[in-house]
């Protein structure tokens, strides 16, 4: 007997889609993630997608990046948005999931635990609690975000509050005529059923304080607050008065009025208790079945084919983060970003020092430019405000060069150049949206790590500069480009160091009046040959072309000045 085919699955009109774009979010959420998600959502819109699936497998991430992703999802022209928790959506991931119209979960998926903590600039799991004032300040925008999303997408307002704060004790009830489920506080439970609720020994969210489950529930005699259409009709559970005041200050950000009913004893016959949700001793974290029981998840979806069937799609296309976006994240975010930028700073400073020590060598200068590009370009690609950092570094290098070649001696140009250079290097660590590094939300830890990285890199570069100066002539190429020392055996260490850097001492091989030939263009620095020896020189009368005969016009410990040599008739020789 032939098999009877399954009956066609009924798909709600709001869910049905022909072309589905799956936008993956894998790993920690940062500004690179946010930029990438924005790009992919726009690509899906332009490509004709009529459903967006945000596939989440993340431990959480930055609040600013999370808010940007939520805003982009809500503002998309594609209104059919589905969060696919596959496998985990912790912290920021759960906030993004709630921003979607529907949530589906993979087998064994987990979602929740979205309380604010201090920043983790290393990205290695270092977490730190917030002080009460900081907690209230950080909690307000997150509460507004999750409540706003809950109202827009039909999730329970009190339930999402338990994702971000402790002491949220709730019971689950069901409205018999409609099958709609709500979570209620102890006070709402008593208003509805006329008696104090009982705690179950096995709440949906496991308790961290089992002894509390044996205690009777105390119901606060607090009158319900009047609603203005936007504010919550009852005080949010789990929030202190200071927390609630901070949230109320931000209620203008809520777009929709609450859909929660006014629970009264007159409606008790229409409601039935379903389960004890939590005693509030831990942040809400739910597994697959609990997510479906509480109304978060609409279905279990394990594969792309099952997702395709869930929405009735004809075409499903995955849009992943590109390799270039992943490279930018690797170079700018977390521990890898700090290490890479620290190394680039060392390379930049060393290469710049070599170029100033060996004018005209060009290779160190090219290396310095490449390292500088590595410091500046990746942050620019994620929208960091680094234009001023590039300007500060450029002006700083120019001032240091002027100090070396134009105004010998450690004076004002050198000091200003060093300050600008260090400030510019610190500026390469600015986060997207910040005008200056360390200014803005979560700035303290970020500034501390950025400053530590810059200072360590400068110290390492300083050691490298000393070793290069001390042992220049041990390097095959540099040894030919820098003038060797011609000093007496009893010369002091400073004289030897200056000679190793190619700087003539009082006993050097050139004297005022000596004539040689410029071996490189002097613009204004370069090299000239005197008696078969190369000497670093600086033109004192403008640019000089290579091959021009030059005369030594001044000699100091740090600098040899030259000018074009002239014949007896006054013409250039």
Short mmCIF file of C-alpha atoms in Angstrom, two decimals, residues 470 484-500 503-509 557:
data_model
loop_
_atom_site.label_atom_id
_atom_site.label_comp_id
_atom_site.label_asym_id
_atom_site.label_seq_id
_atom_site.Cartn_x
_atom_site.Cartn_y
_atom_site.Cartn_z
CA UNK A 470 75.26 50.32 19.53
CA UNK A 484 82.19 53.72 10.64
CA UNK A 485 83.82 55.19 13.73
CA UNK A 486 87.25 56.76 13.56
CA UNK A 487 87.98 57.39 17.21
CA UNK A 488 90.78 56.89 19.68
CA UNK A 489 90.78 53.81 21.91
CA UNK A 490 90.22 55.98 24.99
CA UNK A 491 87.05 57.67 23.59
CA UNK A 492 84.12 57.39 25.97
CA UNK A 493 80.96 55.36 25.44
CA UNK A 494 78.98 58.36 24.22
CA UNK A 495 81.44 59.07 21.45
CA UNK A 496 81.31 55.42 20.34
CA UNK A 497 77.50 55.51 20.30
CA UNK A 498 77.42 58.65 18.19
CA UNK A 499 79.90 57.19 15.75
CA UNK A 500 77.88 53.96 15.51
CA UNK A 503 77.24 61.01 13.58
CA UNK A 504 80.73 62.54 13.28
CA UNK A 505 82.53 63.38 16.51
CA UNK A 506 85.13 66.07 17.03
CA UNK A 507 87.72 63.55 15.74
CA UNK A 508 85.57 62.61 12.71
CA UNK A 509 86.85 62.14 9.13
CA UNK A 557 78.44 66.10 17.28
#
